[in-house]
Short mmCIF file of C-alpha atoms and ligand atoms in Angstrom, two decimals:
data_model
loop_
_atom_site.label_atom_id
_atom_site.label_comp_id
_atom_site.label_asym_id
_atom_site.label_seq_id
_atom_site.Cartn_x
_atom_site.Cartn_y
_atom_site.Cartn_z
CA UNK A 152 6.19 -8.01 10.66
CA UNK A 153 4.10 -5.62 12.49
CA UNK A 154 0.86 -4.33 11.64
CA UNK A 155 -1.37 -1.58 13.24
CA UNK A 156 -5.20 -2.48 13.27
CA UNK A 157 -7.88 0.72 13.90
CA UNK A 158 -11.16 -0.12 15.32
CA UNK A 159 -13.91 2.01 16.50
CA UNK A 160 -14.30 2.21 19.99
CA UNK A 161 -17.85 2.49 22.13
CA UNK A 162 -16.66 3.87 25.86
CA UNK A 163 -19.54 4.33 28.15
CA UNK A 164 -20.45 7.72 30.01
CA UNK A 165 -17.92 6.69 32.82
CA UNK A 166 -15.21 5.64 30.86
CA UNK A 167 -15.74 8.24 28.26
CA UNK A 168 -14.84 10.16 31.50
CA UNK A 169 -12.10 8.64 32.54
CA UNK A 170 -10.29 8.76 29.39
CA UNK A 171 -10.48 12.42 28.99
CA UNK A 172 -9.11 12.79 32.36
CA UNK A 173 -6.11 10.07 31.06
CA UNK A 174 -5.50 12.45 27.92
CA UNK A 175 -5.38 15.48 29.77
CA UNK A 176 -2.61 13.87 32.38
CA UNK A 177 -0.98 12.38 29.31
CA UNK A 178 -0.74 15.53 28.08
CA UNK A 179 0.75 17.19 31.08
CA UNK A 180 3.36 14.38 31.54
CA UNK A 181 4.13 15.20 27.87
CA UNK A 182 4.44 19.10 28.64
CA UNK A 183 6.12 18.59 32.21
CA UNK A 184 8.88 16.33 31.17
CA UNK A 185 9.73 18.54 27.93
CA UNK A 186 9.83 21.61 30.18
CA UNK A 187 12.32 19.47 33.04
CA UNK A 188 14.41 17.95 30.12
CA UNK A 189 14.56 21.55 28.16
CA UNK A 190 15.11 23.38 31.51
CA UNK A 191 18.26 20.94 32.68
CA UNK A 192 20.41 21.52 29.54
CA UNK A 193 19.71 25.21 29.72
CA UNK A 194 20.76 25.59 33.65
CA UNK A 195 24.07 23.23 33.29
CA UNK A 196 24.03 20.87 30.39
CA UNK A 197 22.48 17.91 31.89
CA UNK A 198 21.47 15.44 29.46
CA UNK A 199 18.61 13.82 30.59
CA UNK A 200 17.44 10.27 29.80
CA UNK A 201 13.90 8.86 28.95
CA UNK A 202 14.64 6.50 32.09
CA UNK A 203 15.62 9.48 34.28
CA UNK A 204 12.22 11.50 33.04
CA UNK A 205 9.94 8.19 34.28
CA UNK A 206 11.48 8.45 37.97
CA UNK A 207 10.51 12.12 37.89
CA UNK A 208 6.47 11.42 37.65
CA UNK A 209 6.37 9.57 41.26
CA UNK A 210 7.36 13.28 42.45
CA UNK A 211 5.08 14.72 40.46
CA UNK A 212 2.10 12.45 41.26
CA UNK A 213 2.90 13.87 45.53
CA UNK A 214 2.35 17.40 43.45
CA UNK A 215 -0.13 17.07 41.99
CA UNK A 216 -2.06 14.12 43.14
CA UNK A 217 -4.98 14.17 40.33
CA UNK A 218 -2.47 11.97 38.22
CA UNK A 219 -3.25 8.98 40.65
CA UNK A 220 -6.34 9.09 38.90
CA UNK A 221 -5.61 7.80 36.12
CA UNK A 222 -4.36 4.07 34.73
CA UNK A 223 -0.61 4.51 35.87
CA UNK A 224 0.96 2.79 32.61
CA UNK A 225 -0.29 5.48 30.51
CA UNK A 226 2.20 7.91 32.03
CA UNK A 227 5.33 6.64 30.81
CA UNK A 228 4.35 5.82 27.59
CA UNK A 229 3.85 9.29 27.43
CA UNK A 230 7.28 10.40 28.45
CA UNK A 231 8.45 7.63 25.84
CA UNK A 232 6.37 9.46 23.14
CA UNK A 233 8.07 13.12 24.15
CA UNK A 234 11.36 11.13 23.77
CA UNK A 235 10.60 9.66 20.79
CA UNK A 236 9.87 13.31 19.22
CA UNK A 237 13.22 14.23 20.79
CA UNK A 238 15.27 12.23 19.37
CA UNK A 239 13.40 12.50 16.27
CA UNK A 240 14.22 16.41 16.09
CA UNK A 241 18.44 15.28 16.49
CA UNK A 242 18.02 11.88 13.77
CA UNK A 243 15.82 13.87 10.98
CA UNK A 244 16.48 17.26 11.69
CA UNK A 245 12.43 17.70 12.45
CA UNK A 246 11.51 20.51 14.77
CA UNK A 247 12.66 20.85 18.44
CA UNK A 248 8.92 19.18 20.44
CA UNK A 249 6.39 21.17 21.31
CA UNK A 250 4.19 21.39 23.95
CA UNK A 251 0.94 19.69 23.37
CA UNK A 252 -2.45 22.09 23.45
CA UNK A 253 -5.14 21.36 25.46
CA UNK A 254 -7.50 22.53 22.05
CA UNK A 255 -5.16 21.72 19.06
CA UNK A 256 -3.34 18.65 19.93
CA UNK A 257 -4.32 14.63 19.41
CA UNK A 258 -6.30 13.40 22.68
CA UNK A 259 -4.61 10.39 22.70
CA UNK A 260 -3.09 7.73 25.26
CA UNK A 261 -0.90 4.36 24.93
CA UNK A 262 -1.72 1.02 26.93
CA UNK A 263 1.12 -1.06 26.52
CA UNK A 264 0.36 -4.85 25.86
CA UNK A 265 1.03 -6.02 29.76
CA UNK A 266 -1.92 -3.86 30.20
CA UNK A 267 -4.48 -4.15 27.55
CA UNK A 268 -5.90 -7.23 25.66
CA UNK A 269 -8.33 -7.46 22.58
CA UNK A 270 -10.60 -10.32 23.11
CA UNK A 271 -12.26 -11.26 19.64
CA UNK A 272 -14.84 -13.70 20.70
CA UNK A 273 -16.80 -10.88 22.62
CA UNK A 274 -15.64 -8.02 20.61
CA UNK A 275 -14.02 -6.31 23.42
CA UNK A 276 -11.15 -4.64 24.44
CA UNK A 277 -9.86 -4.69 27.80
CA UNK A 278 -7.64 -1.47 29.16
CA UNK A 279 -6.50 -1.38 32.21
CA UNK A 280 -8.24 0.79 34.70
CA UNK A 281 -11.41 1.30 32.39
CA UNK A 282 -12.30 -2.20 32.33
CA UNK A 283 -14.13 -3.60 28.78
CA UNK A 284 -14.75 -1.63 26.15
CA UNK A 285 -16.77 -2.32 22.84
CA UNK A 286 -15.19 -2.17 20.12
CA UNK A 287 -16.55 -2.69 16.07
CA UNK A 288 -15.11 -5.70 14.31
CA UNK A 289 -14.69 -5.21 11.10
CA UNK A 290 -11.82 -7.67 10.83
CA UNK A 291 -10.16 -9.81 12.69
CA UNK A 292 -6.29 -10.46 13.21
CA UNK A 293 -3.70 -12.82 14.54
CA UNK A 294 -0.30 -12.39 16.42
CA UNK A 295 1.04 -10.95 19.23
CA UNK A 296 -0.47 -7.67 20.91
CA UNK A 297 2.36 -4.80 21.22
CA UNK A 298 0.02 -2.24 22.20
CA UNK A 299 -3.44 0.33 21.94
CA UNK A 300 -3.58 3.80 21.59
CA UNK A 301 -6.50 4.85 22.25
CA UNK A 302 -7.42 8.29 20.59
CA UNK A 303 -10.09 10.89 20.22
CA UNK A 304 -10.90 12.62 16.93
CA UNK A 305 -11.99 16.08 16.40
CA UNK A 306 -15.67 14.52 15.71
CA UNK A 307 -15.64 13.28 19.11
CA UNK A 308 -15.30 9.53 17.73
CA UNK A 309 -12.84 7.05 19.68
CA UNK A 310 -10.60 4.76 18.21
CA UNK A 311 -8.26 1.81 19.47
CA UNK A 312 -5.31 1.49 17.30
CA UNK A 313 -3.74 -1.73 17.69
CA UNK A 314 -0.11 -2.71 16.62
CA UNK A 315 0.15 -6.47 16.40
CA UNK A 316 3.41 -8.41 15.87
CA UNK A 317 2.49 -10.64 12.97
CA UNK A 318 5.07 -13.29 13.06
CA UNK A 319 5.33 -13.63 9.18
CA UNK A 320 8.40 -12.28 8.12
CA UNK A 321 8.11 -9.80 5.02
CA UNK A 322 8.05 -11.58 1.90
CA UNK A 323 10.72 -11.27 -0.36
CA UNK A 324 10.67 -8.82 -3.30
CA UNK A 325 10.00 -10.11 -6.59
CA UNK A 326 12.85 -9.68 -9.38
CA UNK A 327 12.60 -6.52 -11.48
CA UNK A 328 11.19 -7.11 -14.79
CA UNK A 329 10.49 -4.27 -17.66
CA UNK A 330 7.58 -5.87 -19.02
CA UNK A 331 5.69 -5.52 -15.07
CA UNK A 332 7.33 -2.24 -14.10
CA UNK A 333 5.31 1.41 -14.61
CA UNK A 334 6.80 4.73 -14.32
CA UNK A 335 4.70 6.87 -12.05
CA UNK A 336 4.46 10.58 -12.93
CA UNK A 337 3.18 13.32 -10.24
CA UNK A 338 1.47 15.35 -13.00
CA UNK A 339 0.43 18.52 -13.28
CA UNK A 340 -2.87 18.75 -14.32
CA UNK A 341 -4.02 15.23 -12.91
CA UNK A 342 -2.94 13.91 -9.46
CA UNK A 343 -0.31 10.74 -11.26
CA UNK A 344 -0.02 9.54 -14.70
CA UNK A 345 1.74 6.12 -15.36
CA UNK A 346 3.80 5.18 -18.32
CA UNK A 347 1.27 2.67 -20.11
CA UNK A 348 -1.08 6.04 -20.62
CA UNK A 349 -3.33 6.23 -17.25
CA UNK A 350 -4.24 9.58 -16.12
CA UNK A 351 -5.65 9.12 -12.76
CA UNK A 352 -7.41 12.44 -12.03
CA UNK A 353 -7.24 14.69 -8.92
CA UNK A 354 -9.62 13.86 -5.62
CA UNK A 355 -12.09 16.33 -6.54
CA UNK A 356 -15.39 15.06 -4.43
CA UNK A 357 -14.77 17.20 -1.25
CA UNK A 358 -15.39 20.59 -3.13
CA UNK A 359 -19.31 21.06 -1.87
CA UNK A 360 -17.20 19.96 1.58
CA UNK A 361 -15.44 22.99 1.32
CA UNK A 362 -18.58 25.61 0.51
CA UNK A 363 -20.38 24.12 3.85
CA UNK A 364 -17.16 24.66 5.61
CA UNK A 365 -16.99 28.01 4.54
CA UNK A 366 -20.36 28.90 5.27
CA UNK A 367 -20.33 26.93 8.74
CA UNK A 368 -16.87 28.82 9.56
CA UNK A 369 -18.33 32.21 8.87
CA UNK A 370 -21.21 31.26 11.30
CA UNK A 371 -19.09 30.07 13.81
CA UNK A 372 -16.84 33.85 13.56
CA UNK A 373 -20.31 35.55 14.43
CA UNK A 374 -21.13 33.31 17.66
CA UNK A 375 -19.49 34.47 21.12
CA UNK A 376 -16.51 32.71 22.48
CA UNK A 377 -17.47 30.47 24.66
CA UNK A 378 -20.87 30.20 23.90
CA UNK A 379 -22.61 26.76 23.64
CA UNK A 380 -23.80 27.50 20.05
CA UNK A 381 -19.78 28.48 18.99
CA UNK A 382 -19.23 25.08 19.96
CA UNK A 383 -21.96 23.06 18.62
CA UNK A 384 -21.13 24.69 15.49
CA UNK A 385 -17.64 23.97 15.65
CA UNK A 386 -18.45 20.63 16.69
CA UNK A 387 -20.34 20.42 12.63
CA UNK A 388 -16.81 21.64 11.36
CA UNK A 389 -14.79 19.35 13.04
CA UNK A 390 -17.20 15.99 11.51
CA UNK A 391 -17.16 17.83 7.97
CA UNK A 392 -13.29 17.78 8.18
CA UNK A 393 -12.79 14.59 9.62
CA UNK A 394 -15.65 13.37 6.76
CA UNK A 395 -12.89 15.24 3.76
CA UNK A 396 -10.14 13.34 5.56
CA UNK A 397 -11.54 10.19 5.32
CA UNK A 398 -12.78 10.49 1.44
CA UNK A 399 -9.00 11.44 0.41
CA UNK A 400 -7.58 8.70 2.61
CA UNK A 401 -10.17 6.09 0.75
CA UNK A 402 -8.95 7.79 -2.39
CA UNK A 403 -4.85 7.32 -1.75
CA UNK A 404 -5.76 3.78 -0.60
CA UNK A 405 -7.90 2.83 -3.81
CA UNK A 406 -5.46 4.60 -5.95
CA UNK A 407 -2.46 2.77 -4.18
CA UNK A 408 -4.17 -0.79 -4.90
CA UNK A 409 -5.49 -0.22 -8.33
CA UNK A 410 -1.21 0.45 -8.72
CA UNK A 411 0.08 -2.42 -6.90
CA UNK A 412 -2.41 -4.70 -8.31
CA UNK A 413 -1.31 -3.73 -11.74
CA UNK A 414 2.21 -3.63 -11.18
CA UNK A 415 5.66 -5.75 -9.99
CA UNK A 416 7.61 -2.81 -9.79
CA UNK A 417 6.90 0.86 -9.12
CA UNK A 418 9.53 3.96 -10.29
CA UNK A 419 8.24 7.32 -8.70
CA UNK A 420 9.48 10.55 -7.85
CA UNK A 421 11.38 11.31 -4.82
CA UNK A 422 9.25 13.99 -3.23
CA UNK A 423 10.12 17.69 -2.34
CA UNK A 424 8.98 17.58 1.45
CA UNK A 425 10.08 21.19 2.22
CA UNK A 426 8.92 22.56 -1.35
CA UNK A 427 5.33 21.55 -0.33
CA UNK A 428 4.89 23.15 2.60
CA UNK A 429 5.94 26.48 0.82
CA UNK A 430 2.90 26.20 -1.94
CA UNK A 431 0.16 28.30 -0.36
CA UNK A 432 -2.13 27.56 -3.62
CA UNK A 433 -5.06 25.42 -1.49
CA UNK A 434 -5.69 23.01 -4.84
CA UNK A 435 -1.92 22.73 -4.98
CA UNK A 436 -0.86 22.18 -1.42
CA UNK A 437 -4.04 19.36 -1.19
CA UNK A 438 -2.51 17.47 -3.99
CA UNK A 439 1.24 17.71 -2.22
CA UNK A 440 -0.45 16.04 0.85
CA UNK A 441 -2.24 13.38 -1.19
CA UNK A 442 1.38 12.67 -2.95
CA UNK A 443 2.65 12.69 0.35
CA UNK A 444 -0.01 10.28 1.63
CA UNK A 445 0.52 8.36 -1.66
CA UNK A 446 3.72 7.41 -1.03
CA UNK A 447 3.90 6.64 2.56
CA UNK A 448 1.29 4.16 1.48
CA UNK A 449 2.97 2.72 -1.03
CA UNK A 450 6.18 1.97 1.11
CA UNK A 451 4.47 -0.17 3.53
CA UNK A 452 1.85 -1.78 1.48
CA UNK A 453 5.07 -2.82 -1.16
CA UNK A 454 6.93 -4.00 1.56
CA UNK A 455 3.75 -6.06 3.03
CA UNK A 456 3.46 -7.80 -0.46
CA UNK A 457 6.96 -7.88 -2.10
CA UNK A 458 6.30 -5.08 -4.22
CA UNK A 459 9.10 -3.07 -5.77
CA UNK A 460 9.37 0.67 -5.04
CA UNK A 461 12.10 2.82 -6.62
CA UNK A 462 12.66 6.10 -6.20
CA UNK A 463 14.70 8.28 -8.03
CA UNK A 464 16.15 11.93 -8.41
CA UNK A 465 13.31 14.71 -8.41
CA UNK A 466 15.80 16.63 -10.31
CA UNK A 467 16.11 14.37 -12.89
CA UNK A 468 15.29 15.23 -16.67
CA UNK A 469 12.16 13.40 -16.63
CA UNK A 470 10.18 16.21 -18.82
CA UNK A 471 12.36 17.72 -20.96
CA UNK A 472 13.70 14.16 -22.54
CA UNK A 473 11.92 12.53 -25.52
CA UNK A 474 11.22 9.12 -24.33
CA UNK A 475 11.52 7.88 -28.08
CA UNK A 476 15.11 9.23 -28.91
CA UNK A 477 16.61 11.14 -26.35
CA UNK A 478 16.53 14.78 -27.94
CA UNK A 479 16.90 17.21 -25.12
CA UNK A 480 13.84 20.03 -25.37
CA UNK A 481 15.04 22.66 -23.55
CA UNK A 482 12.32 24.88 -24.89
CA UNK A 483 9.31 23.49 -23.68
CA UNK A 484 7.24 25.59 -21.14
CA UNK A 485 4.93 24.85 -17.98
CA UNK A 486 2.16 25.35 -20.02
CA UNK A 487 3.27 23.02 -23.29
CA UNK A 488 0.76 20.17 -23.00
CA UNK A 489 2.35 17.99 -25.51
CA UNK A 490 5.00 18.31 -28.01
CA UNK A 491 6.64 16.95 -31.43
CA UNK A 492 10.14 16.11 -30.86
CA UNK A 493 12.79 17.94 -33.22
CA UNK A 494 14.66 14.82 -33.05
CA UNK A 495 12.63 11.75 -34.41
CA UNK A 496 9.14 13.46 -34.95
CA UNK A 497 7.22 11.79 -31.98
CA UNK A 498 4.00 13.20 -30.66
CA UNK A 499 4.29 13.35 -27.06
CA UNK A 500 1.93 13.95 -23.92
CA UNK A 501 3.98 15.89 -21.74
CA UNK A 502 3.19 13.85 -18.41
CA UNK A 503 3.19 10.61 -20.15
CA UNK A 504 6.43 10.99 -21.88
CA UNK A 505 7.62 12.16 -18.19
CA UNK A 506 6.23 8.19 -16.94
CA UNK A 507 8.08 7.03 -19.29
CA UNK A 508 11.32 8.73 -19.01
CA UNK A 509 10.84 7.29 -14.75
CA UNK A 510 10.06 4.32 -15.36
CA UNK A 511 13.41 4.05 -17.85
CA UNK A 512 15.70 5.77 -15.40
CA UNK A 513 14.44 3.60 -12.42
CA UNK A 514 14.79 0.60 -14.13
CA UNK A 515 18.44 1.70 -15.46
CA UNK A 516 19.26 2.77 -11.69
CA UNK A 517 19.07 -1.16 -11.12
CA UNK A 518 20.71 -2.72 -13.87
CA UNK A 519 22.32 -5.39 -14.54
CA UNK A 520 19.67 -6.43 -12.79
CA UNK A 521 17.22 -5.92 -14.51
CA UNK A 522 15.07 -8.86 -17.30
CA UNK A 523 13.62 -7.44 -20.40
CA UNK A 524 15.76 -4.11 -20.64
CA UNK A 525 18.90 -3.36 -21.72
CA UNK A 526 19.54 0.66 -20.89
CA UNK A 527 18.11 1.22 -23.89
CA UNK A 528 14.81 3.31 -24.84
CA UNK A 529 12.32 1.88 -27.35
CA UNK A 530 14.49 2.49 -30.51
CA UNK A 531 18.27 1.77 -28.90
CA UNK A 532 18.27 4.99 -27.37
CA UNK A 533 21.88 4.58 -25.65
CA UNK A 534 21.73 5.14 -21.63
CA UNK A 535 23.71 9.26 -20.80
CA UNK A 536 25.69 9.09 -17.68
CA UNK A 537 23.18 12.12 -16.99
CA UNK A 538 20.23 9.68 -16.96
CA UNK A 539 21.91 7.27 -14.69
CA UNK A 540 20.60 8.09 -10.87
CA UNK A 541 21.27 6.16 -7.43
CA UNK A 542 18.42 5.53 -4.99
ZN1 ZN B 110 12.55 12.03 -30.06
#
């Protein structure tokens, strides 16, 4: 199993340096080799390989000879990365690469493992080229190094991100029971609510984050480009964002454990990717990313522990459908916050009875096997085909 560990990073004046010289040459590997690959398939259709790329950077080095500079393993990892995004954009249909920016883009670079070491005992990391570098231990780890990428956030902070090889193999997931399984509803008013009644409320903590943003950008607007004040103020920006990133992240990951704690088995939505993006309301499109965040969170930390995630059809009838008996509501509105059903006379919460309605059709997406439910809602409510999705 592999696992990525992110410590803080203390580079000295010279290797601070260094590796801003390393990300910029990254960066123009990155750009160089896109522009070679993109240019050969226009001219005559040549395909060319990630191996083919690497040859081309001893050439370029004679060019431009600043690239010597720089720790030399770096280089191809960052012609792997461009090829990585390549075939990324033919696999998942993601967008064709872009060239990096020299303001907007990740300052980052990748040491692979014959090249870097972590050594716990002194709390260092050792990168090839820049020597030792302290690093914060907040925890330790054991396995094999793969390797550290070393990046730069907007605040000006460095990190080491480490991806270690484990050794443990996953552990198996536990069988599905009803009794430790919750239905996870992305709500509408609140940010999820699960089928055993929990409203878990929307991140709302960063909203004095955004008035000093605001101010702070409307500051920076009056300050001339290029002016050593623009960027000091910018600088402010950049840690306030960085600061809102971090609260939501603590948020998705408290959130995440509180579920996984409580739970064998998790039934969510499967999420509209390409929906989100479209939402320009700012409370809406925060909450998209946190779901977002959510999940991808979920699907590693379930597979790390055994943990049961099941997704199932966004489409599906999850709102509309009385949990108790089944009665179809085609009536009900956006802005119905709970309802009597016409059919048995049960008071519903509209995003509970959604859980609930999940947490059924995830757990009927897996029968026969399945202990502790039968396809069957609380009062023999008989399983539609309709209600019946795959994963
Ligand atoms: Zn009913």
């Amino acid at each position: 199993m592999k696992k990525a560990f992110k410590y803080r990073i203390y580079p000295n004046k010279a290797q601070q340096a260094l590796l801003q010289v390393t990300f910029g040459c990254c960066r123009f590997v990155y750009n160089k080799t896109l522009d070679i690959r993109k240019k050969a398939y226009e001219t005559d259709k040549t395909k060319l390989s990630k191996f083919d790329l690497i040859k081309k950077i001893t050439p370029l080095k004679e060019e431009f000879p600043w690239l010597r500079d720089v720790p030399h393993v770096c280089l191809p990892q960052a012609v792997y990365n461009m090829d990585a995004a390549y075939q990324n954009f033919f696999k998942s249909g993601k967008g064709y690469p872009k060239f990096k920016s020299k303001h907007r883009s990740r300052k980052s670079c990748k040491f692979p493992s014959s090249h870097c070491a972590v050594l716990q005992d002194t709390s260092h990391l050792k990168l090839s080229k820049l020597g030792l570098v302290k690093y914060k231990k907040d925890r330790e780890f054991a396995g094999v190094l793969r390797h550290i990428v070393v990046t730069q956030e907007s605040d000006g902070r460095y990190y080491a991100s480490c991806l270690v090889e484990t050794g443990a193999d996953a552990p198996e997931p536990q069988p599905v029971e009803a009794s430790t399984t919750v239905g996870i509803d992305l709500g509408l008013k609140d940010f999820i609510v699960t089928s055993d009644g929990r409203k878990i409320s929307n991140p709302r903590f960063y909203a004095t984050i955004d008035r000093r943003l605001a101010c702070l950008q409307k500051h920076e607007a009056k300050k001339t480009k290029g002016s050593k004040r623009r960027a000091r103020i910018r600088l402010k920006i950049n840690k306030l964002y960085v600061k809102k990133r971090n609260l939501i992240k603590n948020y998705i990951y408290y959130v995440a454990k509180t579920l996984l704690r409580e739970s064998q088995t998790l039934v969510m939505e499967d999420l509209n990717i390409v929906g989100m993006v479209k939402n320009h309301s700012l409370a809406k499109s925060i909450q998209n990313i946190c779901w977002g965040e959510l999940r991808r969170v979920l699907e590693y930390k379930s597979q790390w522990s055994g943990h049961n995630l099941i997704f199932i059809d966004r489409w599906a009838p999850s709102t509309k459908t009385c949990s108790h008996c089944g009665f179809h509501n085609s009536t009900l509105t956006l802005s119905d916050r709970s309802w009597v059903c016409p059919g048995c006379g049960t008071h519903h919460d509209r995003d509970i009875n959604a859980a609930l309605n999940i947490k059924r059709m995830g757990l009927a997406s897996l029968l026969p096997a399945v202990s502790g439910f039968d396809g069957r809602g609380e009062v023999g409510y008989g399983l539609d085909e309709a209600s019946i999705c795959t994963v």
